[in-house]
Amino acid sequence: MPSRPGRAPVDHHLRARWRRRPAHRLVGAVRRQPGDGGRERGAATNAFDGNLSTIWHTKYTGGSDPAPHEIQINMGASYSVSGLRYLPRQDGGSGAANGRIGQYEVYVSTDGTNWGTVVVTGAFANDASQKDVRFTAETGQYLRLRAVSEVAGNPWTSAAEIYALN
């Protein structure tokens, strides 16, 4: 990935495949589903591993925690961020729509503690397509996606991939 000082690295689609952002690290995921077996099914780090077949999913066994749910990502350095890319789970089947984000909020922070005001709010369509959200550029090292609701009103949140855009 070419170096772009002061700007967040951008992931480019190549044959509909996402590339891993090695600088991204998980800061926190509220109410995330613990790993299932040794494969970490549902782990928050799956949301930025570049693998469309892995997902982040909030707790769904043994009860569910109500929304909102959120994931916080450390981008590894401070960047000018002007958008977020969200890809709902791509696994198909009867449960594929489970956890699709309906209403959302996005935050950017310089320190991962002070989040300030929301930079953008909105609602995603109930489909498996990639969603790009744009907003006025904010400088920060941390990105927070808060799922206020799930498209069908269920108490879950899921994602195949989440990335910052510039």
PDB file of C-alpha atoms in Angstrom:
ATOM      1  CA  MET A   1       0.000   0.000   0.000  1.00  0.00           C
ATOM      2  CA  PRO A   2       1.609   3.326  -1.014  1.00  0.00           C
ATOM      3  CA  SER A   3       2.530   5.751   1.755  1.00  0.00           C
ATOM      4  CA  ARG A   4       0.369   8.865   1.948  1.00  0.00           C
ATOM      5  CA  PRO A   5       1.649  11.062   4.791  1.00  0.00           C
ATOM      6  CA  GLY A   6      -1.147  12.530   6.914  1.00  0.00           C
ATOM      7  CA  ARG A   7      -3.866  10.615   5.084  1.00  0.00           C
ATOM      8  CA  ALA A   8      -5.478   7.335   6.037  1.00  0.00           C
ATOM      9  CA  PRO A   9      -4.460   4.383   3.892  1.00  0.00           C
ATOM     10  CA  VAL A  10      -7.249   3.539   1.474  1.00  0.00           C
ATOM     11  CA  ASP A  11      -8.228   0.001   0.671  1.00  0.00           C
ATOM     12  CA  HIS A  12      -8.862  -0.616  -3.010  1.00  0.00           C
ATOM     13  CA  HIS A  13     -11.105  -3.369  -4.307  1.00  0.00           C
ATOM     14  CA  LEU A  14      -9.304  -5.863  -6.469  1.00  0.00           C
ATOM     15  CA  ARG A  15     -11.649  -8.471  -7.897  1.00  0.00           C
ATOM     16  CA  ALA A  16     -14.143  -7.741  -5.100  1.00  0.00           C
ATOM     17  CA  ARG A  17     -11.570  -8.716  -2.456  1.00  0.00           C
ATOM     18  CA  TRP A  18     -10.735  -6.556   0.555  1.00  0.00           C
ATOM     19  CA  ARG A  19      -7.112  -6.155   1.569  1.00  0.00           C
ATOM     20  CA  ARG A  20      -6.011  -6.297   5.198  1.00  0.00           C
ATOM     21  CA  ARG A  21      -4.986  -3.077   6.889  1.00  0.00           C
ATOM     22  CA  PRO A  22      -2.115  -4.224   9.078  1.00  0.00           C
ATOM     23  CA  ALA A  23      -1.997  -0.926  11.001  1.00  0.00           C
ATOM     24  CA  HIS A  24      -5.556  -1.294  12.294  1.00  0.00           C
ATOM     25  CA  ARG A  25      -5.969  -2.687  15.790  1.00  0.00           C
ATOM     26  CA  LEU A  26      -9.035  -3.288  17.864  1.00  0.00           C
ATOM     27  CA  VAL A  27      -9.552  -0.771  20.656  1.00  0.00           C
ATOM     28  CA  GLY A  28     -12.823  -2.178  21.899  1.00  0.00           C
ATOM     29  CA  ALA A  29     -16.076  -3.745  20.939  1.00  0.00           C
ATOM     30  CA  VAL A  30     -19.014  -3.377  23.211  1.00  0.00           C
ATOM     31  CA  ARG A  31     -21.027  -6.535  23.757  1.00  0.00           C
ATOM     32  CA  ARG A  32     -19.179  -8.636  21.207  1.00  0.00           C
ATOM     33  CA  GLN A  33     -19.767 -12.324  20.697  1.00  0.00           C
ATOM     34  CA  PRO A  34     -16.894 -14.300  22.209  1.00  0.00           C
ATOM     35  CA  GLY A  35     -14.964 -16.609  19.916  1.00  0.00           C
ATOM     36  CA  ASP A  36     -16.637 -19.850  18.932  1.00  0.00           C
ATOM     37  CA  GLY A  37     -14.190 -22.710  19.292  1.00  0.00           C
ATOM     38  CA  GLY A  38     -10.687 -21.857  18.094  1.00  0.00           C
ATOM     39  CA  ARG A  39     -11.778 -19.910  15.041  1.00  0.00           C
ATOM     40  CA  GLU A  40     -12.811 -16.705  16.837  1.00  0.00           C
ATOM     41  CA  ARG A  41     -16.153 -16.607  15.043  1.00  0.00           C
ATOM     42  CA  GLY A  42     -17.700 -13.283  15.901  1.00  0.00           C
ATOM     43  CA  ALA A  43     -14.496 -11.657  17.191  1.00  0.00           C
ATOM     44  CA  ALA A  44     -14.318  -7.902  16.659  1.00  0.00           C
ATOM     45  CA  THR A  45     -10.937  -8.142  14.907  1.00  0.00           C
ATOM     46  CA  ASN A  46     -12.719 -10.001  12.086  1.00  0.00           C
ATOM     47  CA  ALA A  47     -14.233  -6.638  11.058  1.00  0.00           C
ATOM     48  CA  PHE A  48     -10.909  -5.459   9.632  1.00  0.00           C
ATOM     49  CA  ASP A  49      -9.023  -8.630   8.728  1.00  0.00           C
ATOM     50  CA  GLY A  50      -9.600  -8.375   4.969  1.00  0.00           C
ATOM     51  CA  ASN A  51     -11.417 -11.713   4.929  1.00  0.00           C
ATOM     52  CA  LEU A  52     -15.035 -11.501   3.741  1.00  0.00           C
ATOM     53  CA  SER A  53     -15.888 -14.895   5.216  1.00  0.00           C
ATOM     54  CA  THR A  54     -15.154 -13.847   8.805  1.00  0.00           C
ATOM     55  CA  ILE A  55     -17.497 -11.547  10.722  1.00  0.00           C
ATOM     56  CA  TRP A  56     -17.800  -9.476  13.849  1.00  0.00           C
ATOM     57  CA  HIS A  57     -21.039 -10.384  15.596  1.00  0.00           C
ATOM     58  CA  THR A  58     -22.387  -9.239  18.935  1.00  0.00           C
ATOM     59  CA  LYS A  59     -23.548 -11.721  21.542  1.00  0.00           C
ATOM     60  CA  TYR A  60     -26.330 -14.045  20.374  1.00  0.00           C
ATOM     61  CA  THR A  61     -25.951 -17.250  22.403  1.00  0.00           C
ATOM     62  CA  GLY A  62     -27.101 -17.314  25.988  1.00  0.00           C
ATOM     63  CA  GLY A  63     -29.119 -14.147  25.481  1.00  0.00           C
ATOM     64  CA  SER A  64     -28.443 -10.912  23.632  1.00  0.00           C
ATOM     65  CA  ASP A  65     -27.459  -7.459  24.779  1.00  0.00           C
ATOM     66  CA  PRO A  66     -29.650  -4.633  23.483  1.00  0.00           C
ATOM     67  CA  ALA A  67     -28.393  -1.975  21.070  1.00  0.00           C
ATOM     68  CA  PRO A  68     -26.552   0.249  20.755  1.00  0.00           C
ATOM     69  CA  HIS A  69     -23.453  -1.788  19.962  1.00  0.00           C
ATOM     70  CA  GLU A  70     -20.151  -0.299  18.898  1.00  0.00           C
ATOM     71  CA  ILE A  71     -16.710  -1.116  17.629  1.00  0.00           C
ATOM     72  CA  GLN A  72     -13.665   1.121  18.084  1.00  0.00           C
ATOM     73  CA  ILE A  73     -10.653   0.779  15.797  1.00  0.00           C
ATOM     74  CA  ASN A  74      -7.156   2.173  16.340  1.00  0.00           C
ATOM     75  CA  MET A  75      -5.798   3.135  12.916  1.00  0.00           C
ATOM     76  CA  GLY A  76      -2.213   3.114  14.232  1.00  0.00           C
ATOM     77  CA  ALA A  77      -1.516   6.818  13.572  1.00  0.00           C
ATOM     78  CA  SER A  78      -3.408  10.065  13.153  1.00  0.00           C
ATOM     79  CA  TYR A  79      -5.086  10.538   9.773  1.00  0.00           C
ATOM     80  CA  SER A  80      -7.544  12.809   8.037  1.00  0.00           C
ATOM     81  CA  VAL A  81     -10.666  10.638   7.872  1.00  0.00           C
ATOM     82  CA  SER A  82     -13.629  11.630   5.714  1.00  0.00           C
ATOM     83  CA  GLY A  83     -15.620   8.431   5.530  1.00  0.00           C
ATOM     84  CA  LEU A  84     -16.321   4.915   6.623  1.00  0.00           C
ATOM     85  CA  ARG A  85     -16.843   1.749   4.603  1.00  0.00           C
ATOM     86  CA  TYR A  86     -19.159  -0.904   6.050  1.00  0.00           C
ATOM     87  CA  LEU A  87     -19.632  -4.297   4.446  1.00  0.00           C
ATOM     88  CA  PRO A  88     -22.417  -6.409   5.992  1.00  0.00           C
ATOM     89  CA  ARG A  89     -21.800 -10.118   6.408  1.00  0.00           C
ATOM     90  CA  GLN A  90     -21.504 -11.984   3.112  1.00  0.00           C
ATOM     91  CA  ASP A  91     -22.057 -15.582   4.232  1.00  0.00           C
ATOM     92  CA  GLY A  92     -25.491 -16.067   2.640  1.00  0.00           C
ATOM     93  CA  GLY A  93     -28.063 -18.458   4.018  1.00  0.00           C
ATOM     94  CA  SER A  94     -30.999 -17.878   6.310  1.00  0.00           C
ATOM     95  CA  GLY A  95     -29.044 -15.946   8.964  1.00  0.00           C
ATOM     96  CA  ALA A  96     -27.076 -13.691   6.613  1.00  0.00           C
ATOM     97  CA  ALA A  97     -29.225 -10.638   7.340  1.00  0.00           C
ATOM     98  CA  ASN A  98     -28.837 -11.041  11.118  1.00  0.00           C
ATOM     99  CA  GLY A  99     -27.076  -8.039  12.586  1.00  0.00           C
ATOM    100  CA  ARG A 100     -27.168  -5.749   9.560  1.00  0.00           C
ATOM    101  CA  ILE A 101     -26.811  -2.241  10.881  1.00  0.00           C
ATOM    102  CA  GLY A 102     -29.880  -0.032  10.471  1.00  0.00           C
ATOM    103  CA  GLN A 103     -29.328   3.352  12.107  1.00  0.00           C
ATOM    104  CA  TYR A 104     -25.714   4.280  12.852  1.00  0.00           C
ATOM    105  CA  GLU A 105     -23.425   6.955  14.274  1.00  0.00           C
ATOM    106  CA  VAL A 106     -19.747   7.511  13.435  1.00  0.00           C
ATOM    107  CA  TYR A 107     -17.158   9.194  15.662  1.00  0.00           C
ATOM    108  CA  VAL A 108     -13.462  10.066  15.225  1.00  0.00           C
ATOM    109  CA  SER A 109     -11.103  10.622  18.168  1.00  0.00           C
ATOM    110  CA  THR A 110      -7.480  11.629  18.611  1.00  0.00           C
ATOM    111  CA  ASP A 111      -7.010   9.664  21.845  1.00  0.00           C
ATOM    112  CA  GLY A 112      -9.662   6.911  21.896  1.00  0.00           C
ATOM    113  CA  THR A 113     -11.150   8.330  25.097  1.00  0.00           C
ATOM    114  CA  ASN A 114     -12.657  11.688  24.166  1.00  0.00           C
ATOM    115  CA  TRP A 115     -15.038  11.122  21.262  1.00  0.00           C
ATOM    116  CA  GLY A 116     -16.676  14.532  21.048  1.00  0.00           C
ATOM    117  CA  THR A 117     -19.784  14.847  18.927  1.00  0.00           C
ATOM    118  CA  VAL A 118     -20.970  12.440  16.289  1.00  0.00           C
ATOM    119  CA  VAL A 119     -19.522  13.229  12.825  1.00  0.00           C
ATOM    120  CA  VAL A 120     -22.340  11.591  10.873  1.00  0.00           C
ATOM    121  CA  THR A 121     -25.569   9.692  11.467  1.00  0.00           C
ATOM    122  CA  GLY A 122     -27.775   7.818   9.061  1.00  0.00           C
ATOM    123  CA  ALA A 123     -29.461   4.548   8.178  1.00  0.00           C
ATOM    124  CA  PHE A 124     -28.195   1.742   5.972  1.00  0.00           C
ATOM    125  CA  ALA A 125     -30.339  -0.119   3.450  1.00  0.00           C
ATOM    126  CA  ASN A 126     -31.272  -3.697   4.335  1.00  0.00           C
ATOM    127  CA  ASP A 127     -29.032  -5.475   1.830  1.00  0.00           C
ATOM    128  CA  ALA A 128     -25.583  -7.068   1.690  1.00  0.00           C
ATOM    129  CA  SER A 129     -23.992  -4.396  -0.506  1.00  0.00           C
ATOM    130  CA  GLN A 130     -21.000  -2.314   0.527  1.00  0.00           C
ATOM    131  CA  LYS A 131     -21.968   0.977   2.154  1.00  0.00           C
ATOM    132  CA  ASP A 132     -19.744   4.072   2.000  1.00  0.00           C
ATOM    133  CA  VAL A 133     -20.539   6.949   4.348  1.00  0.00           C
ATOM    134  CA  ARG A 134     -18.893  10.321   3.711  1.00  0.00           C
ATOM    135  CA  PHE A 135     -18.515  13.232   6.130  1.00  0.00           C
ATOM    136  CA  THR A 136     -16.461  16.403   6.583  1.00  0.00           C
ATOM    137  CA  ALA A 137     -12.863  15.366   7.219  1.00  0.00           C
ATOM    138  CA  GLU A 138     -11.850  14.864  10.848  1.00  0.00           C
ATOM    139  CA  THR A 139      -8.318  14.195  12.079  1.00  0.00           C
ATOM    140  CA  GLY A 140      -7.882  11.315  14.474  1.00  0.00           C
ATOM    141  CA  GLN A 141      -6.336   7.954  15.223  1.00  0.00           C
ATOM    142  CA  TYR A 142      -9.489   6.188  16.405  1.00  0.00           C
ATOM    143  CA  LEU A 143     -12.706   5.385  14.592  1.00  0.00           C
ATOM    144  CA  ARG A 144     -15.959   4.363  16.305  1.00  0.00           C
ATOM    145  CA  LEU A 145     -18.971   2.891  14.547  1.00  0.00           C
ATOM    146  CA  ARG A 146     -22.036   2.754  16.783  1.00  0.00           C
ATOM    147  CA  ALA A 147     -24.945   0.618  15.610  1.00  0.00           C
ATOM    148  CA  VAL A 148     -28.024   2.279  17.061  1.00  0.00           C
ATOM    149  CA  SER A 149     -30.353  -0.347  15.582  1.00  0.00           C
ATOM    150  CA  GLU A 150     -30.470  -3.493  13.467  1.00  0.00           C
ATOM    151  CA  VAL A 151     -32.478  -3.335  10.216  1.00  0.00           C
ATOM    152  CA  ALA A 152     -35.109  -5.837  11.412  1.00  0.00           C
ATOM    153  CA  GLY A 153     -35.168  -4.649  15.025  1.00  0.00           C
ATOM    154  CA  ASN A 154     -33.169  -7.622  16.329  1.00  0.00           C
ATOM    155  CA  PRO A 155     -30.715  -7.227  19.236  1.00  0.00           C
ATOM    156  CA  TRP A 156     -27.559  -8.033  17.217  1.00  0.00           C
ATOM    157  CA  THR A 157     -24.920  -6.244  15.184  1.00  0.00           C
ATOM    158  CA  SER A 158     -22.564  -7.788  12.636  1.00  0.00           C
ATOM    159  CA  ALA A 159     -20.040  -6.752   9.981  1.00  0.00           C
ATOM    160  CA  ALA A 160     -17.764  -8.486   7.493  1.00  0.00           C
ATOM    161  CA  GLU A 161     -15.456  -5.468   7.126  1.00  0.00           C
ATOM    162  CA  ILE A 162     -15.213  -1.877   8.422  1.00  0.00           C
ATOM    163  CA  TYR A 163     -12.611   0.632   7.209  1.00  0.00           C
ATOM    164  CA  ALA A 164     -11.833   4.329   7.419  1.00  0.00           C
ATOM    165  CA  LEU A 165     -11.823   6.288   4.161  1.00  0.00           C
ATOM    166  CA  ASN A 166     -10.141   9.563   3.242  1.00  0.00           C
TER     167      ASN A 166
END
